[in-house]
Coordinates of C-alpha atoms in Angstrom, one line a residue:
Chain A
M1 CA 13.2 -1.8 24.1
P2 CA 11.1 -4.6 23.1
P3 CA 7.8 -4.8 24.7
E4 CA 7.4 -6.9 28.2
P5 CA 6.7 -10.6 27.2
E6 CA 3.0 -11.7 27.8
S7 CA 2.4 -13.4 31.3
P8 CA 1.6 -17.2 30.8
R9 CA -2.1 -17.9 30.1
R10 CA -2.9 -14.0 29.6
E11 CA -5.4 -13.4 26.5
V12 CA -3.7 -12.4 23.4
V13 CA -6.7 -12.8 20.8
R14 CA -10.1 -13.5 21.2
F15 CA -13.0 -13.6 18.5
E16 CA -16.4 -13.4 19.3
E17 CA -18.8 -14.5 16.5
V18 CA -16.8 -12.5 13.8
S19 CA -18.3 -12.5 10.4
L20 CA -17.0 -10.7 7.0
H21 CA -18.2 -10.7 3.8
F22 CA -16.6 -10.0 0.4
G23 CA -19.5 -8.9 -2.1
G24 CA -22.0 -11.4 -0.6
T25 CA -19.3 -14.2 0.1
P26 CA -18.4 -15.1 3.3
A27 CA -14.9 -14.7 4.2
L28 CA -15.6 -15.5 7.9
D29 CA -18.9 -16.7 9.3
R30 CA -19.6 -16.6 12.9
V31 CA -16.0 -17.4 14.1
S32 CA -15.0 -17.8 17.8
F33 CA -11.9 -18.7 19.4
E34 CA -9.4 -17.5 22.1
L35 CA -5.7 -17.7 21.9
R36 CA -3.7 -17.3 25.3
A37 CA -0.2 -16.7 25.9
G38 CA 2.2 -19.6 24.8
E39 CA -0.7 -21.4 23.0
T40 CA -0.6 -22.4 19.1
R41 CA -3.1 -22.5 16.7
I42 CA -2.8 -24.6 13.4
V43 CA -5.2 -23.5 10.6
F44 CA -5.9 -25.5 7.9
G45 CA -8.5 -24.8 5.0
A46 CA -8.8 -24.8 1.3
A47 CA -7.7 -21.9 -0.9
G48 CA -10.3 -19.0 -0.3
S49 CA -11.8 -20.5 2.9
G50 CA -10.6 -17.5 5.0
K51 CA -7.4 -18.3 6.7
T52 CA -5.5 -15.3 5.2
T53 CA -8.6 -12.9 6.3
L54 CA -8.7 -14.5 9.8
L55 CA -5.1 -13.5 10.3
K56 CA -5.5 -10.0 8.8
T57 CA -8.8 -9.4 10.7
A58 CA -6.8 -10.4 14.2
L59 CA -4.6 -7.3 13.6
G60 CA -7.0 -5.0 12.6
L61 CA -5.9 -4.8 8.8
I62 CA -9.5 -5.8 7.9
K63 CA -12.7 -4.7 9.9
P64 CA -15.4 -7.3 10.3
D65 CA -19.0 -6.5 9.3
S66 CA -20.2 -7.9 12.6
G67 CA -18.7 -9.6 16.0
R68 CA -16.1 -8.5 18.2
I69 CA -12.2 -9.1 18.0
F70 CA -10.0 -8.6 21.0
L71 CA -6.4 -8.1 20.9
F72 CA -4.4 -8.2 23.9
G73 CA -7.4 -7.7 26.1
A74 CA -8.5 -4.5 23.9
E75 CA -11.3 -4.5 21.7
I76 CA -10.3 -3.6 18.3
T77 CA -13.0 -4.2 16.2
D78 CA -14.0 -0.4 15.6
M79 CA -10.5 0.9 16.7
S80 CA -8.9 3.5 14.6
E81 CA -5.7 2.8 12.6
Q82 CA -3.6 5.3 14.8
E83 CA -4.7 3.2 18.1
L84 CA -4.0 0.1 16.3
F85 CA -0.4 0.9 15.5
D86 CA 0.2 0.6 19.4
L87 CA -1.1 -3.0 19.6
R88 CA 0.3 -4.0 16.2
A89 CA 3.8 -3.1 17.7
R90 CA 3.3 -6.2 20.2
A91 CA 2.6 -8.5 17.1
G92 CA 4.6 -9.9 14.1
I93 CA 3.2 -11.3 10.9
L94 CA 4.9 -13.1 8.2
F95 CA 2.7 -12.5 5.0
Q96 CA 2.2 -15.2 2.6
E97 CA 4.7 -14.1 0.1
G98 CA 6.9 -12.6 2.6
A99 CA 5.7 -9.1 1.6
L100 CA 9.3 -7.4 1.7
F101 CA 9.7 -4.0 0.6
D102 CA 11.4 -4.9 -2.6
S103 CA 12.9 -1.2 -3.0
L104 CA 14.7 -1.6 0.4
T105 CA 17.8 -3.9 1.4
I106 CA 17.2 -6.9 3.8
E107 CA 18.7 -5.1 6.6
E108 CA 16.4 -2.0 6.0
N109 CA 13.5 -4.6 5.8
V110 CA 14.3 -6.0 9.1
A111 CA 15.0 -2.8 10.7
Y112 CA 11.5 -1.2 9.5
P113 CA 9.5 -2.0 12.2
L114 CA 12.0 -0.8 14.8
L115 CA 12.5 2.4 13.0
N116 CA 8.5 3.0 12.4
Q117 CA 6.5 1.5 15.2
P118 CA 5.2 4.5 16.9
A119 CA 5.4 2.6 20.2
L120 CA 8.7 1.3 19.9
R121 CA 10.2 4.6 19.0
E122 CA 8.6 6.3 22.0
A123 CA 10.0 3.3 24.0
A124 CA 13.5 4.1 22.7
H125 CA 13.0 8.0 23.6
P126 CA 10.5 8.2 26.4
N127 CA 10.7 12.1 26.2
G128 CA 10.9 12.1 22.4
A129 CA 8.1 10.9 20.6
G130 CA 8.7 10.5 16.8
R131 CA 12.5 10.1 17.1
L132 CA 14.1 7.2 15.8
A133 CA 15.5 4.5 18.0
P134 CA 19.5 4.8 18.3
A135 CA 20.9 3.4 15.1
Q136 CA 23.5 1.1 17.1
T137 CA 20.6 -0.6 18.8
V138 CA 18.6 -1.1 15.5
N139 CA 21.9 -2.4 14.0
E140 CA 22.6 -4.9 16.7
R141 CA 18.9 -6.1 16.6
V142 CA 18.8 -6.3 13.2
R143 CA 22.0 -8.8 13.0
E144 CA 21.0 -10.7 15.9
T145 CA 17.6 -11.6 14.3
L146 CA 19.3 -12.2 10.9
H147 CA 21.8 -14.5 12.7
F148 CA 18.7 -16.3 14.2
V149 CA 17.2 -17.1 11.0
E150 CA 20.9 -17.9 9.5
L151 CA 20.8 -15.0 6.9
D152 CA 23.8 -13.3 8.3
Q153 CA 25.3 -12.5 4.9
T154 CA 22.5 -11.0 3.4
L155 CA 22.4 -7.5 4.9
E156 CA 23.0 -5.3 2.0
K157 CA 21.1 -7.5 -0.8
L158 CA 17.7 -6.9 -2.0
P159 CA 14.7 -9.0 -1.8
S160 CA 14.8 -9.7 -5.6
E161 CA 18.5 -11.3 -5.1
L162 CA 17.4 -13.9 -2.5
S163 CA 15.5 -17.3 -3.1
G164 CA 11.9 -18.0 -2.1
G165 CA 12.8 -19.8 0.9
M166 CA 15.1 -17.1 1.8
R167 CA 12.8 -14.3 1.4
R168 CA 10.3 -16.2 3.8
R169 CA 13.2 -16.4 6.4
V170 CA 13.6 -12.5 6.1
G171 CA 9.8 -12.1 6.6
I172 CA 10.2 -14.1 9.7
A173 CA 13.2 -12.2 10.8
R174 CA 11.0 -8.9 10.2
A175 CA 8.3 -10.7 12.4
L176 CA 10.4 -11.3 15.1
V177 CA 12.8 -8.5 15.4
T178 CA 10.5 -6.6 17.7
E179 CA 10.2 -9.8 20.0
P180 CA 6.4 -9.8 19.6
A181 CA 4.1 -11.4 22.2
L182 CA 2.1 -12.8 19.5
L183 CA 3.1 -14.0 15.8
L184 CA 0.9 -14.8 12.8
Y185 CA 2.3 -16.8 10.1
D186 CA 0.5 -16.8 6.8
S187 CA 1.3 -20.2 4.8
P188 CA 4.9 -19.9 5.8
T189 CA 5.8 -23.3 3.9
A190 CA 3.9 -22.7 0.7
G191 CA 5.4 -23.4 -2.6
L192 CA 8.9 -24.3 -0.9
D193 CA 10.7 -27.6 -1.4
P194 CA 10.5 -29.9 1.7
I195 CA 14.0 -29.3 2.9
T196 CA 13.2 -25.4 3.0
A197 CA 9.8 -25.9 4.4
N198 CA 11.2 -28.0 7.4
T199 CA 13.8 -25.1 7.8
I200 CA 11.2 -22.7 8.4
I201 CA 9.2 -24.8 10.5
S202 CA 12.4 -25.5 12.7
L203 CA 12.8 -21.7 12.7
I204 CA 9.0 -21.1 14.2
L205 CA 9.8 -23.9 16.5
K206 CA 13.1 -22.5 17.7
E207 CA 11.4 -19.0 18.1
R208 CA 8.3 -20.7 20.2
E209 CA 10.9 -22.9 22.4
L210 CA 13.0 -19.5 23.2
R211 CA 10.3 -17.0 23.7
N212 CA 6.9 -19.1 24.2
T213 CA 5.1 -16.7 22.0
A214 CA 1.4 -17.2 21.0
T215 CA 1.2 -18.4 17.4
I216 CA -1.4 -18.6 14.8
L217 CA 0.1 -20.6 11.7
V218 CA -1.8 -21.1 8.5
T219 CA -0.7 -23.9 6.3
H220 CA -1.9 -26.4 4.0
R221 CA 0.4 -28.9 4.9
Y222 CA -0.6 -31.4 7.9
L223 CA 3.1 -32.3 8.3
D224 CA 3.7 -28.6 9.5
G225 CA 1.0 -28.7 11.9
H226 CA 2.1 -32.5 13.4
L227 CA 5.9 -31.0 13.6
I228 CA 4.5 -28.0 15.6
A229 CA 2.3 -30.1 18.0
N230 CA 4.7 -32.9 18.8
F231 CA 8.4 -31.5 18.4
R232 CA 10.2 -28.9 20.2
Y233 CA 13.7 -27.3 19.2
N234 CA 16.8 -28.4 21.4
P235 CA 18.9 -25.3 21.8
S236 CA 21.8 -27.3 22.7
S237 CA 21.8 -29.8 20.0
G238 CA 20.2 -27.5 17.6
A239 CA 17.8 -30.0 16.3
L240 CA 14.2 -31.0 16.4
E241 CA 13.2 -33.4 18.8
R242 CA 10.0 -35.2 19.8
T243 CA 8.4 -33.4 22.8
S244 CA 8.1 -35.2 25.9
R245 CA 4.8 -33.6 27.1
T246 CA 1.6 -35.6 27.1
A247 CA -1.0 -35.7 24.6
E248 CA -3.2 -33.8 26.8
A249 CA -0.9 -31.3 27.8
A250 CA 0.1 -30.9 24.2
S251 CA -3.6 -30.4 23.0
V252 CA -4.2 -27.8 25.7
T253 CA -1.3 -25.4 24.1
T254 CA -1.6 -26.4 20.3
K255 CA -5.0 -26.8 18.8
F256 CA -6.1 -27.3 15.1
F257 CA -8.8 -25.4 13.3
V258 CA -10.0 -26.7 10.0
M259 CA -11.8 -23.6 7.8
K260 CA -14.5 -24.2 5.4
E261 CA -16.2 -21.2 3.6
G262 CA -15.4 -18.9 6.4
Q263 CA -16.7 -21.0 9.1
L264 CA -14.3 -22.9 11.7
A265 CA -15.5 -26.5 10.6
F266 CA -13.2 -28.0 13.2
Q267 CA -11.6 -27.1 16.3
G268 CA -9.8 -29.8 18.5
S269 CA -6.4 -31.6 19.4
E270 CA -4.4 -33.6 16.8
A271 CA -5.9 -36.6 18.0
E272 CA -9.5 -35.4 17.7
L273 CA -8.5 -34.2 14.1
Q274 CA -7.3 -37.6 13.2
A275 CA -10.5 -39.4 14.5
A276 CA -12.7 -36.7 12.7
S277 CA -15.1 -38.3 10.5
D278 CA -16.1 -35.2 8.3
P279 CA -14.8 -35.7 4.7
Y280 CA -13.7 -32.1 4.3
V281 CA -11.5 -32.3 7.5
R282 CA -10.1 -35.7 6.6
K283 CA -8.7 -34.4 3.4
F284 CA -6.1 -32.3 5.0
L285 CA -4.9 -35.6 6.8
R286 CA -4.9 -37.4 3.6
H287 CA -3.0 -34.6 2.1
G288 CA -0.5 -34.6 4.7
S289 CA 0.0 -38.3 4.6
S290 CA 0.0 -38.7 0.8
Chain W
M1 CA -51.6 -4.4 -7.3
A2 CA -49.1 -2.0 -8.4
S3 CA -50.0 -0.8 -12.3
V4 CA -47.6 -1.7 -15.1
R5 CA -46.4 1.9 -15.1
E6 CA -45.4 2.0 -11.6
R7 CA -43.5 -1.3 -11.8
C8 CA -41.8 0.0 -15.1
G9 CA -41.0 3.4 -13.0
K10 CA -39.6 1.3 -10.1
A11 CA -37.4 -1.3 -12.2
L12 CA -36.0 2.0 -14.1
G13 CA -35.3 3.7 -10.7
D14 CA -33.6 0.6 -9.4
F15 CA -31.5 0.3 -12.7
V16 CA -30.5 4.0 -12.4
L17 CA -29.7 3.6 -8.7
D18 CA -27.6 0.3 -9.4
F19 CA -25.7 2.1 -12.3
L20 CA -24.8 5.1 -10.3
K21 CA -23.9 3.2 -7.0
S22 CA -20.5 2.1 -8.2
P23 CA -19.3 5.4 -9.5
V24 CA -20.6 7.2 -6.4
E25 CA -19.0 4.7 -4.2
T26 CA -15.6 5.1 -6.1
F27 CA -15.9 9.2 -6.1
Q28 CA -16.6 8.9 -2.3
D29 CA -13.4 6.7 -1.8
F30 CA -11.3 9.1 -3.8
L31 CA -12.7 11.8 -1.6
V32 CA -11.8 10.1 1.5
L33 CA -8.3 9.4 0.4
S34 CA -7.9 12.9 -0.8
V35 CA -8.9 14.2 2.7
R36 CA -6.5 12.0 4.5
A37 CA -3.8 12.7 2.1
V38 CA -4.2 16.3 2.6
R39 CA -4.8 16.2 6.3
N40 CA -1.4 14.0 6.7
I41 CA 0.5 17.1 5.4
F42 CA -0.1 18.6 8.8
R43 CA 0.8 15.4 10.8
S44 CA 4.0 13.7 12.0
P45 CA 5.8 11.8 10.8
H46 CA 6.8 13.6 7.7
Y47 CA 8.8 11.7 5.1
V48 CA 11.1 14.5 3.9
D49 CA 13.3 11.8 1.9
D50 CA 10.4 10.3 0.2
I51 CA 9.1 13.9 -0.8
F52 CA 12.7 14.7 -2.3
Q53 CA 12.9 11.4 -3.8
Q54 CA 9.6 11.8 -5.7
M55 CA 10.5 15.4 -6.7
D56 CA 13.8 13.7 -8.3
V57 CA 11.6 11.1 -10.1
I58 CA 8.5 13.2 -11.3
G59 CA 10.6 16.5 -11.5
V60 CA 13.9 15.8 -12.8
G61 CA 13.0 12.6 -14.6
S62 CA 9.9 14.5 -16.8
L63 CA 12.3 17.5 -17.5
P64 CA 13.7 16.2 -21.0
I65 CA 10.6 15.1 -22.4
V66 CA 8.7 18.1 -21.2
M67 CA 11.6 20.6 -22.5
L68 CA 11.2 18.6 -25.8
I69 CA 7.4 18.8 -26.1
G70 CA 7.4 22.7 -25.0
L71 CA 10.0 23.4 -27.8
F72 CA 8.1 21.7 -30.4
S73 CA 4.8 23.0 -29.3
G74 CA 6.3 26.8 -29.6
V75 CA 7.8 25.8 -33.1
V76 CA 4.6 24.3 -34.4
M77 CA 2.3 27.3 -32.8
T78 CA 4.8 30.0 -34.3
M79 CA 4.6 28.3 -37.8
Q80 CA 0.8 27.8 -37.8
M81 CA 0.0 31.3 -36.3
A82 CA 2.2 33.0 -38.8
R83 CA 0.6 31.6 -41.7
A84 CA -3.0 32.6 -40.5
L85 CA -1.7 36.1 -39.3
Q86 CA -0.1 36.7 -42.7
Q87 CA -3.6 36.8 -44.4
Y88 CA -4.1 40.1 -42.2
G89 CA -0.6 41.4 -42.5
A90 CA 0.0 41.0 -38.8
Q91 CA 2.9 38.2 -38.9
G92 CA 5.1 40.5 -36.4
Q93 CA 2.5 39.8 -33.7
V94 CA 3.0 36.0 -33.5
G95 CA 4.9 36.4 -30.2
Q96 CA 1.7 37.7 -28.8
I97 CA -0.3 34.6 -29.8
V98 CA 2.3 32.1 -29.1
S99 CA 2.9 33.3 -25.5
I100 CA -0.9 33.7 -24.7
A101 CA -1.6 30.2 -25.9
L102 CA 1.6 28.6 -24.4
V103 CA 1.0 30.3 -21.0
R104 CA -2.6 30.1 -20.6
E105 CA -3.5 26.8 -22.1
L106 CA -0.8 24.8 -24.0
G107 CA 2.1 24.9 -21.5
P108 CA 0.0 23.8 -18.4
V109 CA -2.2 21.1 -20.4
L110 CA 0.6 19.5 -22.5
T111 CA 3.0 19.4 -19.4
A112 CA 0.4 17.9 -17.3
V113 CA -0.9 15.5 -19.9
L114 CA 2.9 14.1 -20.3
V115 CA 3.4 13.9 -16.4
A116 CA -0.2 12.2 -16.2
G117 CA 1.2 9.5 -18.7
R118 CA 4.6 9.3 -17.3
N119 CA 3.9 9.3 -13.5
A120 CA 0.2 8.8 -12.7
S121 CA 0.8 5.4 -14.5
G122 CA 4.1 5.0 -12.4
I123 CA 2.6 5.9 -9.3
A124 CA -0.5 3.6 -10.0
S125 CA 1.7 0.6 -11.1
E126 CA 4.2 1.2 -8.2
L127 CA 1.6 1.3 -5.5
G128 CA -0.6 -1.3 -7.2
S129 CA 2.3 -4.0 -7.1
M130 CA 2.8 -3.2 -3.6
K131 CA -1.0 -3.7 -2.9
V132 CA -1.0 -7.1 -4.8
T133 CA 2.2 -8.2 -2.9
E134 CA 0.8 -7.2 0.4
Q135 CA 3.7 -4.6 1.1
I136 CA 0.8 -2.2 1.8
D137 CA -0.8 -4.3 4.4
A138 CA 2.8 -5.3 5.8
M139 CA 3.4 -1.3 6.0
R140 CA 0.1 -1.1 8.2
A141 CA 1.2 -4.2 10.1
L142 CA 4.5 -2.8 10.7
G143 CA 3.0 0.7 12.2
T144 CA 3.2 2.9 8.9
D145 CA 0.3 4.8 7.7
P146 CA 0.5 3.9 3.9
I147 CA -1.2 7.2 3.0
Q148 CA 1.1 9.2 5.0
K149 CA 4.2 7.4 3.6
L150 CA 3.1 6.7 -0.1
V151 CA 0.4 9.2 -1.0
T152 CA 1.3 12.5 0.7
P153 CA 4.9 12.5 -0.3
R154 CA 3.8 12.2 -4.2
L155 CA 1.1 14.6 -3.4
I156 CA 3.3 17.2 -2.4
A157 CA 6.2 16.4 -4.7
T158 CA 3.9 16.5 -7.6
A159 CA 2.2 20.0 -6.7
F160 CA 5.6 21.4 -6.0
V161 CA 7.4 20.3 -9.4
L162 CA 4.4 20.3 -12.0
P163 CA 4.3 24.1 -11.8
L164 CA 7.9 24.6 -12.1
L165 CA 8.0 22.1 -15.1
T166 CA 5.1 24.3 -16.8
I167 CA 7.2 27.5 -16.4
I168 CA 10.3 25.8 -18.0
A169 CA 7.9 24.3 -20.9
D170 CA 6.5 27.8 -21.7
F171 CA 9.8 29.4 -21.6
I172 CA 11.4 26.9 -23.9
G173 CA 8.4 26.9 -26.0
L174 CA 8.6 30.5 -26.6
I175 CA 12.3 30.2 -27.4
G176 CA 11.3 27.7 -29.9
G177 CA 8.9 30.1 -31.3
A178 CA 11.7 32.8 -31.3
V179 CA 13.8 30.7 -33.3
I180 CA 11.4 30.0 -36.0
A181 CA 10.3 33.7 -35.9
Y182 CA 13.8 34.9 -36.5
T183 CA 14.8 32.3 -39.1
L184 CA 11.9 31.7 -41.2
L185 CA 9.8 34.6 -40.7
N186 CA 12.5 37.4 -40.6
I187 CA 11.1 38.7 -37.3
S188 CA 13.6 40.2 -34.8
L189 CA 14.1 38.7 -31.6
S190 CA 13.1 41.8 -29.7
Q191 CA 10.1 42.4 -31.5
Y192 CA 9.2 38.7 -31.0
F193 CA 10.2 38.8 -27.4
T194 CA 8.6 42.4 -26.5
S195 CA 5.0 41.5 -28.1
A196 CA 5.3 38.1 -26.4
W197 CA 6.0 39.7 -23.0
M198 CA 3.7 42.8 -22.9
T199 CA 0.8 41.1 -24.0
L200 CA 0.7 38.7 -21.1
Q201 CA -1.1 40.3 -17.9
Y202 CA -1.2 39.3 -14.3
N203 CA -4.3 37.1 -14.8
D204 CA -2.7 35.1 -17.4
L205 CA 0.3 34.1 -15.1
V206 CA -1.8 33.5 -12.5
Q207 CA -4.1 31.1 -14.6
G208 CA -0.7 29.7 -16.0
L209 CA 0.4 28.6 -12.4
L210 CA -2.8 27.6 -11.0
K211 CA -3.7 25.2 -13.6
P212 CA -0.6 22.9 -13.0
F213 CA -0.9 23.0 -9.4
V214 CA -4.5 21.8 -9.6
F215 CA -3.7 19.4 -12.1
A216 CA -0.7 18.1 -10.3
I217 CA -3.2 17.3 -7.3
V218 CA -5.4 15.4 -9.7
I219 CA -2.6 13.3 -11.2
A220 CA -1.0 12.2 -7.9
L221 CA -4.2 11.7 -6.3
V222 CA -5.9 9.8 -9.2
G223 CA -2.3 7.6 -9.6
C224 CA -2.3 6.8 -6.0
F225 CA -5.9 6.1 -5.8
Y226 CA -5.9 3.3 -8.6
G227 CA -2.7 2.2 -7.3
M228 CA -4.1 1.6 -3.5
R229 CA -7.1 -0.1 -4.7
T230 CA -5.5 -2.3 -7.3
T231 CA -6.9 -6.0 -7.0
G232 CA -6.3 -9.1 -9.3
G233 CA -2.7 -9.5 -9.6
T234 CA -0.4 -8.6 -12.4
Q235 CA -3.6 -8.0 -14.8
G236 CA -5.1 -5.7 -12.0
V237 CA -2.2 -3.7 -12.0
G238 CA -2.1 -3.0 -15.7
R239 CA -6.0 -2.0 -15.4
A240 CA -5.0 0.5 -12.5
T241 CA -2.4 2.1 -14.6
T242 CA -4.3 2.5 -17.6
K243 CA -7.4 3.7 -15.5
A244 CA -4.9 6.2 -13.8
V245 CA -3.7 7.7 -17.0
V246 CA -7.2 8.1 -18.6
V247 CA -9.2 9.3 -15.5
S248 CA -6.4 11.8 -14.9
S249 CA -6.2 12.9 -18.4
V250 CA -9.9 13.5 -18.7
W251 CA -10.0 15.4 -15.3
I252 CA -7.1 17.7 -16.9
F253 CA -9.1 18.6 -19.8
F254 CA -12.2 19.2 -17.7
L255 CA -10.6 21.1 -15.1
T256 CA -8.8 23.4 -17.6
S257 CA -12.1 24.4 -19.3
M258 CA -13.7 25.2 -15.9
I259 CA -10.6 27.2 -14.8
T260 CA -10.2 29.0 -18.3
R261 CA -14.1 29.7 -18.0
F262 CA -13.6 31.2 -14.5
F263 CA -10.8 33.4 -15.5
L264 CA -12.4 34.5 -18.6
Y265 CA -15.7 35.8 -16.9
Y266 CA -15.2 36.0 -13.3
A267 CA -11.4 37.1 -12.9

């Protein structure tokens, strides 16, 4: 059984003055922000500015040097790995290159969280901790999720047999299969052609539209952020359409971050981003419009 | 004002501390990984399929080369020892020397070095590739302890199969020696095997089985350790693989001398 969806506006992630250094170089420098259910954060930044580290610390995969991190209301800063597993069961992450297990088939990759998340196993068998979820349930969920990302025909294939874009979509399927309340995307469109990149963004919008999940998306492409802030997926037509929400309403749910040397150099709406005068921040606008 | 001598002393002290910092940290990390890997043997979930898969890869996969090396080490030992013993008219005792050398030392060490070359490198490169492609992070994000899933099965599998491989290598080595003794030295098979068997004591057999067990733990943990801390892409994987083989081989030779000393003087 997937976890209950987060109630609207409930706090999902909170960073309080989080700092982390790798060999003296700051990866995160006094980063503070909050993400609530249904909200989206688009994170821009140059390579090495701390975007991936931000995502990994949010899930407790990397421990900060100082500051506090809260995930679903629980402080995870010093939480043990075993305790973190239960919280991570409510989150999904797409790693930069997909990070699919190359010795497992696509079906096994997507089924992996259902079969290995301790919290999900116990939910499937309340009296039998450690037992696997019923094979039929897992199989159905895997097929549904692969259908969602339009990769029904790849069940028996290995990741090496798929293209880069398809692997990224399988990564999204693996992140979505548990119907998490928080989704983290690490450069989902990096290195992909524009058509495939737009397909990936459409899937992210589709997921957000159907499940209203809290999302943090790291990207280099301004267009990705622009689409996510201003477009929605229409389930009946199956196409993207411009959202009818007012700019103020959109700015409440979707905010843009720009990271520079571990710091949040900018936080704000798309309009504020476009009006920013900082040359570093404006580079991401020019990159997107070029 | 500190004197020149005090300043030099302080600078030297700082240099030594800086020099030792990295190896001490590495050893500390290795101990942490080792303790967690051993502790996980007694914790659920147990990845039994992975243990059997690793036994197949490490044990069955290494069998042909271990048998081959065992055979030739027995053959070469018998030829060399027979020549030396001939000077004292004791060629008939070649079985004793071959069996003691094989069971106590050559069998365990040669087998372990072979398995280190084949499997410590394999483990380090496999885990290193998983590390640099974020598969280990993905595993943690998806609810699996990578030490439980990747390290503990390899540790159990290696600790189980290396003593078995050593027994096979010893046995094949003795047969190789017997073939040479019978065909080239005109020693009867019964004389060869009787002297080989009668000379072995309980102490030799314990030593011959304890060594591969200890070496197996070192090979598996060193391979996993360098694999799990790989950084720097494909080049990093190459470095991790090399380090795993070199470090585990050095540890094998160091530990065999320690265990031999222990058995010679205390057991």
